[in-house]
PDB file of C-alpha atoms in Angstrom:
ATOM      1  CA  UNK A   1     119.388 117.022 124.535  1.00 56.00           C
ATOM      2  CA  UNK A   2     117.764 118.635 121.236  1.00 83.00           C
ATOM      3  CA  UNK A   3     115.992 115.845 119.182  1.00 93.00           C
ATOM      4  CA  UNK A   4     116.300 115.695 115.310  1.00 96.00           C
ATOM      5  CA  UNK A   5     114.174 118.847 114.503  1.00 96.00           C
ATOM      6  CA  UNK A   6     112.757 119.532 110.620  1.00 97.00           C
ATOM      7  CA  UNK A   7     111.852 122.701 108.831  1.00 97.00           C
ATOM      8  CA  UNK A   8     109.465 124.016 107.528  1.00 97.00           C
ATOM      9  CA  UNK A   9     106.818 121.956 109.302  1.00 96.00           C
ATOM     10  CA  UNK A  10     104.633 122.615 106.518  1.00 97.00           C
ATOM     11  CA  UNK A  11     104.688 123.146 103.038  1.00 98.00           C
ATOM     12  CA  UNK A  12     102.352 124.194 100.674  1.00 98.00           C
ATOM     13  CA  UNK A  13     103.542 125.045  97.086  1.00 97.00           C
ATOM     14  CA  UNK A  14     102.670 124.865  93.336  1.00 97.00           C
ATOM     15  CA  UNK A  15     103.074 122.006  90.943  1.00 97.00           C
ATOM     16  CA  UNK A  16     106.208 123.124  89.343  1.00 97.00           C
ATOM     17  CA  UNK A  17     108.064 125.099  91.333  1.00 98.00           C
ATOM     18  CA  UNK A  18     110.988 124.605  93.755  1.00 98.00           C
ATOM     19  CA  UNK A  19     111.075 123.053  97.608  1.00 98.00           C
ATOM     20  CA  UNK A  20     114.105 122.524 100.317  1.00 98.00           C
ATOM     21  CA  UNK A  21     113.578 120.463 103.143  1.00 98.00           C
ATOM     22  CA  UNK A  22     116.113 120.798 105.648  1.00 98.00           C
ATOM     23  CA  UNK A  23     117.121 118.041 108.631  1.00 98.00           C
ATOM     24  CA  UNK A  24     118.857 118.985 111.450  1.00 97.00           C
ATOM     25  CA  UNK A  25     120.022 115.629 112.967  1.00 97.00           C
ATOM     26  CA  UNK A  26     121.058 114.988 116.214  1.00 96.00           C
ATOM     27  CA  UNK A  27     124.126 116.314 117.611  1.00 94.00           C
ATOM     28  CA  UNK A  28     127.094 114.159 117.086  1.00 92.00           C
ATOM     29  CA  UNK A  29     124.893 111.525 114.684  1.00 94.00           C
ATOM     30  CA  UNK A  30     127.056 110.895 111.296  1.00 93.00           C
ATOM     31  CA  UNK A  31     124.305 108.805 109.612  1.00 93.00           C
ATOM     32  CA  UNK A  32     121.014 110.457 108.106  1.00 95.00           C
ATOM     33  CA  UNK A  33     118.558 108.948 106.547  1.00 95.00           C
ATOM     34  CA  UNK A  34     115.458 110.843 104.708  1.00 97.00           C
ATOM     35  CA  UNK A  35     112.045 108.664 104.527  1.00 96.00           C
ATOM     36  CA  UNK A  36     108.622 109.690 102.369  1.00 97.00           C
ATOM     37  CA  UNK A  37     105.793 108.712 104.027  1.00 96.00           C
ATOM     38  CA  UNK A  38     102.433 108.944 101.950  1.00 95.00           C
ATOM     39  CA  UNK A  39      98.990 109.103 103.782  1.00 91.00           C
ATOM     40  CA  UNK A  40      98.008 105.798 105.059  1.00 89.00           C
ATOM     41  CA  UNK A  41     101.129 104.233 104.390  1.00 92.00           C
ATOM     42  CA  UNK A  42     104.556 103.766 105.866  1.00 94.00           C
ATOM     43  CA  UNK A  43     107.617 105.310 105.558  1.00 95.00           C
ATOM     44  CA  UNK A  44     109.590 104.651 102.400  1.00 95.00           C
ATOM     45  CA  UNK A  45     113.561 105.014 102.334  1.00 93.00           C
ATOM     46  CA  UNK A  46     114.553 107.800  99.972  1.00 96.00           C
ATOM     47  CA  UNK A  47     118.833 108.403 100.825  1.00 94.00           C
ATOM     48  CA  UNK A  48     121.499 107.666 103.571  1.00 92.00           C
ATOM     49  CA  UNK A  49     124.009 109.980 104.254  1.00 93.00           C
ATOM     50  CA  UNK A  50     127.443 108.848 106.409  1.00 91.00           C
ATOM     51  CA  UNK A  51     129.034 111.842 107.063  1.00 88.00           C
ATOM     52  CA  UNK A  52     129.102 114.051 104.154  1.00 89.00           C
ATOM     53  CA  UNK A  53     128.312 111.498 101.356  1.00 87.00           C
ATOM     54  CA  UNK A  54     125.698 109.809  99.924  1.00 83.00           C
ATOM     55  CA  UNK A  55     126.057 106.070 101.255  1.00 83.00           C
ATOM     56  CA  UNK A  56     122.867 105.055  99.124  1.00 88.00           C
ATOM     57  CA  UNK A  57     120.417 107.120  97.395  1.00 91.00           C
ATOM     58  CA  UNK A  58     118.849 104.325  95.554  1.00 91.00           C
ATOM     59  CA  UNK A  59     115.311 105.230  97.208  1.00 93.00           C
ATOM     60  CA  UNK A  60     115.180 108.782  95.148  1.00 95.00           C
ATOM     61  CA  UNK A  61     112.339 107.870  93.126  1.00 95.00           C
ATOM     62  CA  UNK A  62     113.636 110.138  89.897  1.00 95.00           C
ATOM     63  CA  UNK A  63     116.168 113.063  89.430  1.00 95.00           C
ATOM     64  CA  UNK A  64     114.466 115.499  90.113  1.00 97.00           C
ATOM     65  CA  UNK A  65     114.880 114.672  94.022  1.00 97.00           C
ATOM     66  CA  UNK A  66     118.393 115.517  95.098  1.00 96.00           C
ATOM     67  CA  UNK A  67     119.598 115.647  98.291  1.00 96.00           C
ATOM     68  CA  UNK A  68     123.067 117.009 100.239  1.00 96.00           C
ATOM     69  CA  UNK A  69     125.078 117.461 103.542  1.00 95.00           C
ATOM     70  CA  UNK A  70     128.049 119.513 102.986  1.00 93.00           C
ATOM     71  CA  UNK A  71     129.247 119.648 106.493  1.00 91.00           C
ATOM     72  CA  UNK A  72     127.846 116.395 107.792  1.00 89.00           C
ATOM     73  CA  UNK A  73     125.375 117.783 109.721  1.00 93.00           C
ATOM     74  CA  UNK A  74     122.444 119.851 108.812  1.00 97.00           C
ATOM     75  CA  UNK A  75     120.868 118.403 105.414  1.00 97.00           C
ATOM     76  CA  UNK A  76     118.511 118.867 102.873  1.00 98.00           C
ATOM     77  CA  UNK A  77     116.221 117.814 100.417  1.00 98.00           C
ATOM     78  CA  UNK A  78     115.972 119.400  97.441  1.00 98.00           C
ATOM     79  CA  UNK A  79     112.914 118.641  94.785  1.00 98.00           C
ATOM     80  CA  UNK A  80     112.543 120.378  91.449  1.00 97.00           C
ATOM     81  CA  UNK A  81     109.939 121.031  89.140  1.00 97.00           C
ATOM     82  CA  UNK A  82     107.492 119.281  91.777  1.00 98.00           C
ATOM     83  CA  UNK A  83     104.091 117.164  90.748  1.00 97.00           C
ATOM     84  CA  UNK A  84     101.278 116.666  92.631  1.00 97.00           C
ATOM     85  CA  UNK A  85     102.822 113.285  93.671  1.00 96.00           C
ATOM     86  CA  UNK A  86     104.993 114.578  95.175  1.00 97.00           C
ATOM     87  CA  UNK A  87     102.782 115.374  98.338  1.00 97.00           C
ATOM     88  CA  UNK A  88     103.262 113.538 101.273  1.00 97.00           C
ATOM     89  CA  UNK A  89     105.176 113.837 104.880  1.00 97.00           C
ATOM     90  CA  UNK A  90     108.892 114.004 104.681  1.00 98.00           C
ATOM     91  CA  UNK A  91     110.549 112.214 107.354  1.00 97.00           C
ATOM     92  CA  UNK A  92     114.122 112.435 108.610  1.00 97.00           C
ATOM     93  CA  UNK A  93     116.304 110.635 110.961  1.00 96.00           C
ATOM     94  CA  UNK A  94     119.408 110.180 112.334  1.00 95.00           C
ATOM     95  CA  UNK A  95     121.790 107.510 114.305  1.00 93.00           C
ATOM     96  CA  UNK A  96     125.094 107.962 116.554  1.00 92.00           C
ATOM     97  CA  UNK A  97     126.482 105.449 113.907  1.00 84.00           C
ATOM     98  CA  UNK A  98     125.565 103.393 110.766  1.00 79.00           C
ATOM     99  CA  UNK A  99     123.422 100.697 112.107  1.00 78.00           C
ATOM    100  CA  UNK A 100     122.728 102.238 115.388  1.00 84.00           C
ATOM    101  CA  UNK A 101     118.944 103.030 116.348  1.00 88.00           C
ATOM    102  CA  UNK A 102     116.985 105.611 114.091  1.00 92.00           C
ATOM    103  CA  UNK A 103     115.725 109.007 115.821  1.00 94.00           C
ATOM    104  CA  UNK A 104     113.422 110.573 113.934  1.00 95.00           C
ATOM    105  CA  UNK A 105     112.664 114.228 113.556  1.00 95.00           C
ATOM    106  CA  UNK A 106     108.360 115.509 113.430  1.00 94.00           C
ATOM    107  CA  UNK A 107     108.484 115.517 109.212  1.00 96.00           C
ATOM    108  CA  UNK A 108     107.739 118.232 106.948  1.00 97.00           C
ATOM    109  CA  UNK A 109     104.224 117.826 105.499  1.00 97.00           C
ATOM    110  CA  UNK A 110     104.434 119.204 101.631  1.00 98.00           C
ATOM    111  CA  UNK A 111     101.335 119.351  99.863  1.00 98.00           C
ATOM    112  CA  UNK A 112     101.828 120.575  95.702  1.00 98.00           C
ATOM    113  CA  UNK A 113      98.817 122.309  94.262  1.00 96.00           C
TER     114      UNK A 113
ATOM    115  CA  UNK B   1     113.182  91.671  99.084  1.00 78.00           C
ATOM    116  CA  UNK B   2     112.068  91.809 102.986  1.00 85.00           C
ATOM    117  CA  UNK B   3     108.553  92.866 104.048  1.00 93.00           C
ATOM    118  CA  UNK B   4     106.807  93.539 106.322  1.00 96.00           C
ATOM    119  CA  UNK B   5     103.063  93.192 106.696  1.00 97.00           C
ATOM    120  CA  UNK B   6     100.468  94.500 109.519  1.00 97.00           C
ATOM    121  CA  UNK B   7      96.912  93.250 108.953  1.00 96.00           C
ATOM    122  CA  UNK B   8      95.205  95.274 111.118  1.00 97.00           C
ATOM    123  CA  UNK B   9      94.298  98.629 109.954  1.00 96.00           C
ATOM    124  CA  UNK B  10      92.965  99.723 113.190  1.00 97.00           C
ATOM    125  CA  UNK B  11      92.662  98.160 116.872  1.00 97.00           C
ATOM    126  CA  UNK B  12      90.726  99.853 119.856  1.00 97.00           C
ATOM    127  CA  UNK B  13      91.031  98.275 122.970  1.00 97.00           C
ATOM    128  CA  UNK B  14      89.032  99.591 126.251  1.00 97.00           C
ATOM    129  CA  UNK B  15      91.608 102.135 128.794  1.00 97.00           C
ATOM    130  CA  UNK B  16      93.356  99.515 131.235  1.00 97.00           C
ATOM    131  CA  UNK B  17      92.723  96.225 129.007  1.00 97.00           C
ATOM    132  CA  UNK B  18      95.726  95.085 127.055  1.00 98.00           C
ATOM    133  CA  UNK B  19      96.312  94.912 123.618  1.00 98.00           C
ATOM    134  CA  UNK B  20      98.105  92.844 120.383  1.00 98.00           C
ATOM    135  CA  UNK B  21      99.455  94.342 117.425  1.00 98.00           C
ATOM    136  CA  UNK B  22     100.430  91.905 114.840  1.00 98.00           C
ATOM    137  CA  UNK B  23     103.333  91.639 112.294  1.00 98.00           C
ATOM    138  CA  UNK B  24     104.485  89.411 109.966  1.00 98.00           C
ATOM    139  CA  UNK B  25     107.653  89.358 107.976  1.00 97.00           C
ATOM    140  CA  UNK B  26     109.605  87.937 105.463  1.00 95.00           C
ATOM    141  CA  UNK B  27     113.353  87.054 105.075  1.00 91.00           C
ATOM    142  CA  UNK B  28     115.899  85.059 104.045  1.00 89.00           C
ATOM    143  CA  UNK B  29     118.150  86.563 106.278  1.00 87.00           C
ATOM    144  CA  UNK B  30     119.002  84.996 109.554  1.00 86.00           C
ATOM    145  CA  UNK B  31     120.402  88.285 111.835  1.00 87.00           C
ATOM    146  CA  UNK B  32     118.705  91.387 111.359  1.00 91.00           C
ATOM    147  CA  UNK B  33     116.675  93.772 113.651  1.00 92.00           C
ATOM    148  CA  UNK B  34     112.699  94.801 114.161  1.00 95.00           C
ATOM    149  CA  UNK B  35     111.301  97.611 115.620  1.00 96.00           C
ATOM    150  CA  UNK B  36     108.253  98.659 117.064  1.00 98.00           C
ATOM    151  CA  UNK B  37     107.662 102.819 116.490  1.00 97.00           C
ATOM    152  CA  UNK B  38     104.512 104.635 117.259  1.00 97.00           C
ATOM    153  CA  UNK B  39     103.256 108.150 115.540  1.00 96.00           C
ATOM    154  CA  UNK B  40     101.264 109.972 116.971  1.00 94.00           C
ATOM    155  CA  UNK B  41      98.955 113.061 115.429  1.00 89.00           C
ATOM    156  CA  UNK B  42     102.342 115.331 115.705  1.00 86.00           C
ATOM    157  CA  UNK B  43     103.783 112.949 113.223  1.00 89.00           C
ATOM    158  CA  UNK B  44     106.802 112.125 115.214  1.00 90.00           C
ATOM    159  CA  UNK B  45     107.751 108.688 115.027  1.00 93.00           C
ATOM    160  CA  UNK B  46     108.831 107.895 118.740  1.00 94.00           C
ATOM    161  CA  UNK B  47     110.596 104.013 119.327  1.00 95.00           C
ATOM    162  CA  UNK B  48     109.035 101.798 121.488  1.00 97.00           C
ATOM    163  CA  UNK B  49     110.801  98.669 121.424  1.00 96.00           C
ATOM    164  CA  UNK B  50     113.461  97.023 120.111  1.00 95.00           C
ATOM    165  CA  UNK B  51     114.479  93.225 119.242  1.00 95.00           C
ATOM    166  CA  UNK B  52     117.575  91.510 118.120  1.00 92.00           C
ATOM    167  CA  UNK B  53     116.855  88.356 115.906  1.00 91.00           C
ATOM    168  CA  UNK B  54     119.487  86.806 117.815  1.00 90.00           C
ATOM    169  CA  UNK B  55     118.127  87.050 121.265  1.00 90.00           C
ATOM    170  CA  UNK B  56     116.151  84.238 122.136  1.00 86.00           C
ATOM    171  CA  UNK B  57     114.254  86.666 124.783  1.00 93.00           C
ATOM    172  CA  UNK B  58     111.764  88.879 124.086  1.00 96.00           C
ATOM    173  CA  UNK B  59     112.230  92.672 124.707  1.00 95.00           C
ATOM    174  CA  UNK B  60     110.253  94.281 127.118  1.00 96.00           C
ATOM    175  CA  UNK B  61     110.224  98.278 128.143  1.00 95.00           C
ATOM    176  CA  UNK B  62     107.439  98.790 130.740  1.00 96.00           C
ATOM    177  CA  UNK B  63     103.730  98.429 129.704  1.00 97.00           C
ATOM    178  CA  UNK B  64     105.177  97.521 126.036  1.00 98.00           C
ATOM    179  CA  UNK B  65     106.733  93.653 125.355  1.00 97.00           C
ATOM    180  CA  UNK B  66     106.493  91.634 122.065  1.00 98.00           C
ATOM    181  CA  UNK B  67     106.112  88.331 121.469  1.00 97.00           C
ATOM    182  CA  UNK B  68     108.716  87.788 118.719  1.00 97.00           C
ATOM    183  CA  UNK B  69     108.246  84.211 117.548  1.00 96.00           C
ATOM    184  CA  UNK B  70     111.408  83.696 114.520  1.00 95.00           C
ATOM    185  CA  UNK B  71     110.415  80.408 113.115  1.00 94.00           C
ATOM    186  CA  UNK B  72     107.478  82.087 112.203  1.00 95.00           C
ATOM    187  CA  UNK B  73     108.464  85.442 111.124  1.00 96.00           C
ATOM    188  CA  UNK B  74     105.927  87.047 113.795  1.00 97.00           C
ATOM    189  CA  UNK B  75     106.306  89.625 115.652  1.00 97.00           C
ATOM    190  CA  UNK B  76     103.593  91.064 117.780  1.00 98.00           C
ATOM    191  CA  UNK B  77     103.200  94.310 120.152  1.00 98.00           C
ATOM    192  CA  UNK B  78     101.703  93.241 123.465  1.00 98.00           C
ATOM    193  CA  UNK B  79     100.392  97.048 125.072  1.00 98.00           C
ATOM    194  CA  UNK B  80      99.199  96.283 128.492  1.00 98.00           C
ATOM    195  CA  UNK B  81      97.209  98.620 131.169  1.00 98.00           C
ATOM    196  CA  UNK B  82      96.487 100.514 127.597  1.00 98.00           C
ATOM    197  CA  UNK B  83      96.560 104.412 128.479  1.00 97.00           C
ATOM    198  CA  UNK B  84      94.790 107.440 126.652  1.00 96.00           C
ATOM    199  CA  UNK B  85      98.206 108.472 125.662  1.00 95.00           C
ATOM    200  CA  UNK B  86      98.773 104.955 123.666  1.00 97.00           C
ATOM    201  CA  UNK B  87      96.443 106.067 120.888  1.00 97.00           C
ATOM    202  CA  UNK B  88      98.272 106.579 117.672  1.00 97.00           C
ATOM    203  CA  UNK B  89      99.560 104.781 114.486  1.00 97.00           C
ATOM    204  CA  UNK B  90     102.161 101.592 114.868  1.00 98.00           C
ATOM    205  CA  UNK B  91     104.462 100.838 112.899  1.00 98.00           C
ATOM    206  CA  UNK B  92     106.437  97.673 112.577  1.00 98.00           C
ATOM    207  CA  UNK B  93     109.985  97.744 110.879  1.00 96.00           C
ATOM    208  CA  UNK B  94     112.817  95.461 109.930  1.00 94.00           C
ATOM    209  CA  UNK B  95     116.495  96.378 109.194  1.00 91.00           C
ATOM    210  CA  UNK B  96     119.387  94.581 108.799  1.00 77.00           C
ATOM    211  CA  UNK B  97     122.294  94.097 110.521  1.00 72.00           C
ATOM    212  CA  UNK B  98     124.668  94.631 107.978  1.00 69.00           C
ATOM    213  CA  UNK B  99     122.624  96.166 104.598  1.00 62.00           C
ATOM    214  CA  UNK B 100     124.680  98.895 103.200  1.00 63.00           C
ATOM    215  CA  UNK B 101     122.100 101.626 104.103  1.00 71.00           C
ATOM    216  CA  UNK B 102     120.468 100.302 106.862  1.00 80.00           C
ATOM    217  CA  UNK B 103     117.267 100.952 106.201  1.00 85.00           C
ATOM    218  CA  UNK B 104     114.000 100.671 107.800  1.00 90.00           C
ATOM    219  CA  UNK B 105     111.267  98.278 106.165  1.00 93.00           C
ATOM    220  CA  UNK B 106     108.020  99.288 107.195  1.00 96.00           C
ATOM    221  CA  UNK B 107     104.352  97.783 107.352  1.00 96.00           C
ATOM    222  CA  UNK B 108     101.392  99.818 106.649  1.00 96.00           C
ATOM    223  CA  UNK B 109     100.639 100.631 110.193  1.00 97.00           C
ATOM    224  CA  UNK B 110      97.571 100.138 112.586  1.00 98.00           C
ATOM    225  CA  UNK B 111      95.880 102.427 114.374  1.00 97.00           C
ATOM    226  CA  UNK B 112      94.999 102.108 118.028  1.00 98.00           C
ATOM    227  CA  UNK B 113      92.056 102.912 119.371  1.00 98.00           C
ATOM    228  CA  UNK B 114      91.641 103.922 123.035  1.00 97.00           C
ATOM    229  CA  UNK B 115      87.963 103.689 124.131  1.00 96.00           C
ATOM    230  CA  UNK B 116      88.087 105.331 127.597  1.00 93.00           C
TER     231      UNK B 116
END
């Protein structure tokens, strides 16, 4: 079956302006998970989603990251007003249930000029 | 707060030898899960092995077993008959069994090398 699959695979955009990531997770996986990965290092957690809600977005490193899943599917990541900091590899990923084994999707590499 | 620590920035290991990846981590937790993952260039983080702190045995899928040694907090990556295709960043991670989020933990990552 279709893997987790992420869009756009690459973004390029100016410091300050608007980006949506979007994660579309396995079908039939309720949890969703959204990792930043920065070059040379690992993943770091950002938000959980079970089902339509936010389990845990204690990894959002400010407010100006914001993320949703309205249907408990498809989500994405919203950043505002982004900084140069702010560039690095998106990863999602998703699991049949909380706890259950992480799939991840190929990552949307964003890169603020 | 668990961690998880890889000292080896980068490995290369001759096609058809075997290979060790190291890990460390640290816990106070007593049940809780580790994971091998490996990324290659296309970015996609693809699982290679799992292991339950639980299970006394060590998990083993094909050319890939660790060596998963609790007392210690080690958990290593045997790769053997390395293959051209191995070559790409590993990652180590830790998650427990029954955090609130479930997240992943991850080391830094090493890269292997495949000399051919």
């Amino acid at each position: 079956g279709a893997g987790v699959s992420q869009t756009p695979s690459n973004k390029v955009t100016e410091k300050g302006k608007y980006v949506e990531l979007r994660c579309d997770p396995i079908s039939g996986h309720t949890a969703l998970y959204w990792y930043r990965q920065s070059l040379g290092q690992g993943p770091e957690f950002l938000i959980y989603f079970q089902g339509t809600g936010a389990a845990d977005d204690s990894g959002l490193p400010n407010d100006r990251f914001f993320a949703v899943r309205p249907e408990g599917s498809v989500s994405t990541l919203k950043i505002q007003r982004t900084e140069r900091g702010d560039s690095a590899v998106y990863l999602c990923a998703s699991s049949y249930s909380r706890g259950g084994t992480q799939y991840f999707g190929p990552g949307t590499r964003l890169l603020v000029l | 707060a668990q961690t998880v620590t890889q000292s080896q920035p980068e490995m290369s290991v001759q096609e058809a030898e075997t290979v060790t990846l190291s890990c460390t981590y640290d816990t106070s937790e007593s049940d809780y899960y580790l994971f091998w993952y490996k990324q290659p260039p296309s970015r996609q983080m693809i699982l290679v092995i799992r292991q339950e702190a639980y299970k006394q045995q060590n998990a083993t899928e094909n050319r890939f077993s660790v060596n998963f040694q609790k007392a210690a907090k080690s958990f290593s990556l045997k790769i053997s008959d390395s293959q051209l295709g191995d070559a790409a960043m590993y990652f180590c991670a830790y998650r427990r069994p029954m955090d609130s989020n479930y997240q992943l933990i991850w080391g830094a990552g090493t890269k292997l090398i495949i000399k051919p």
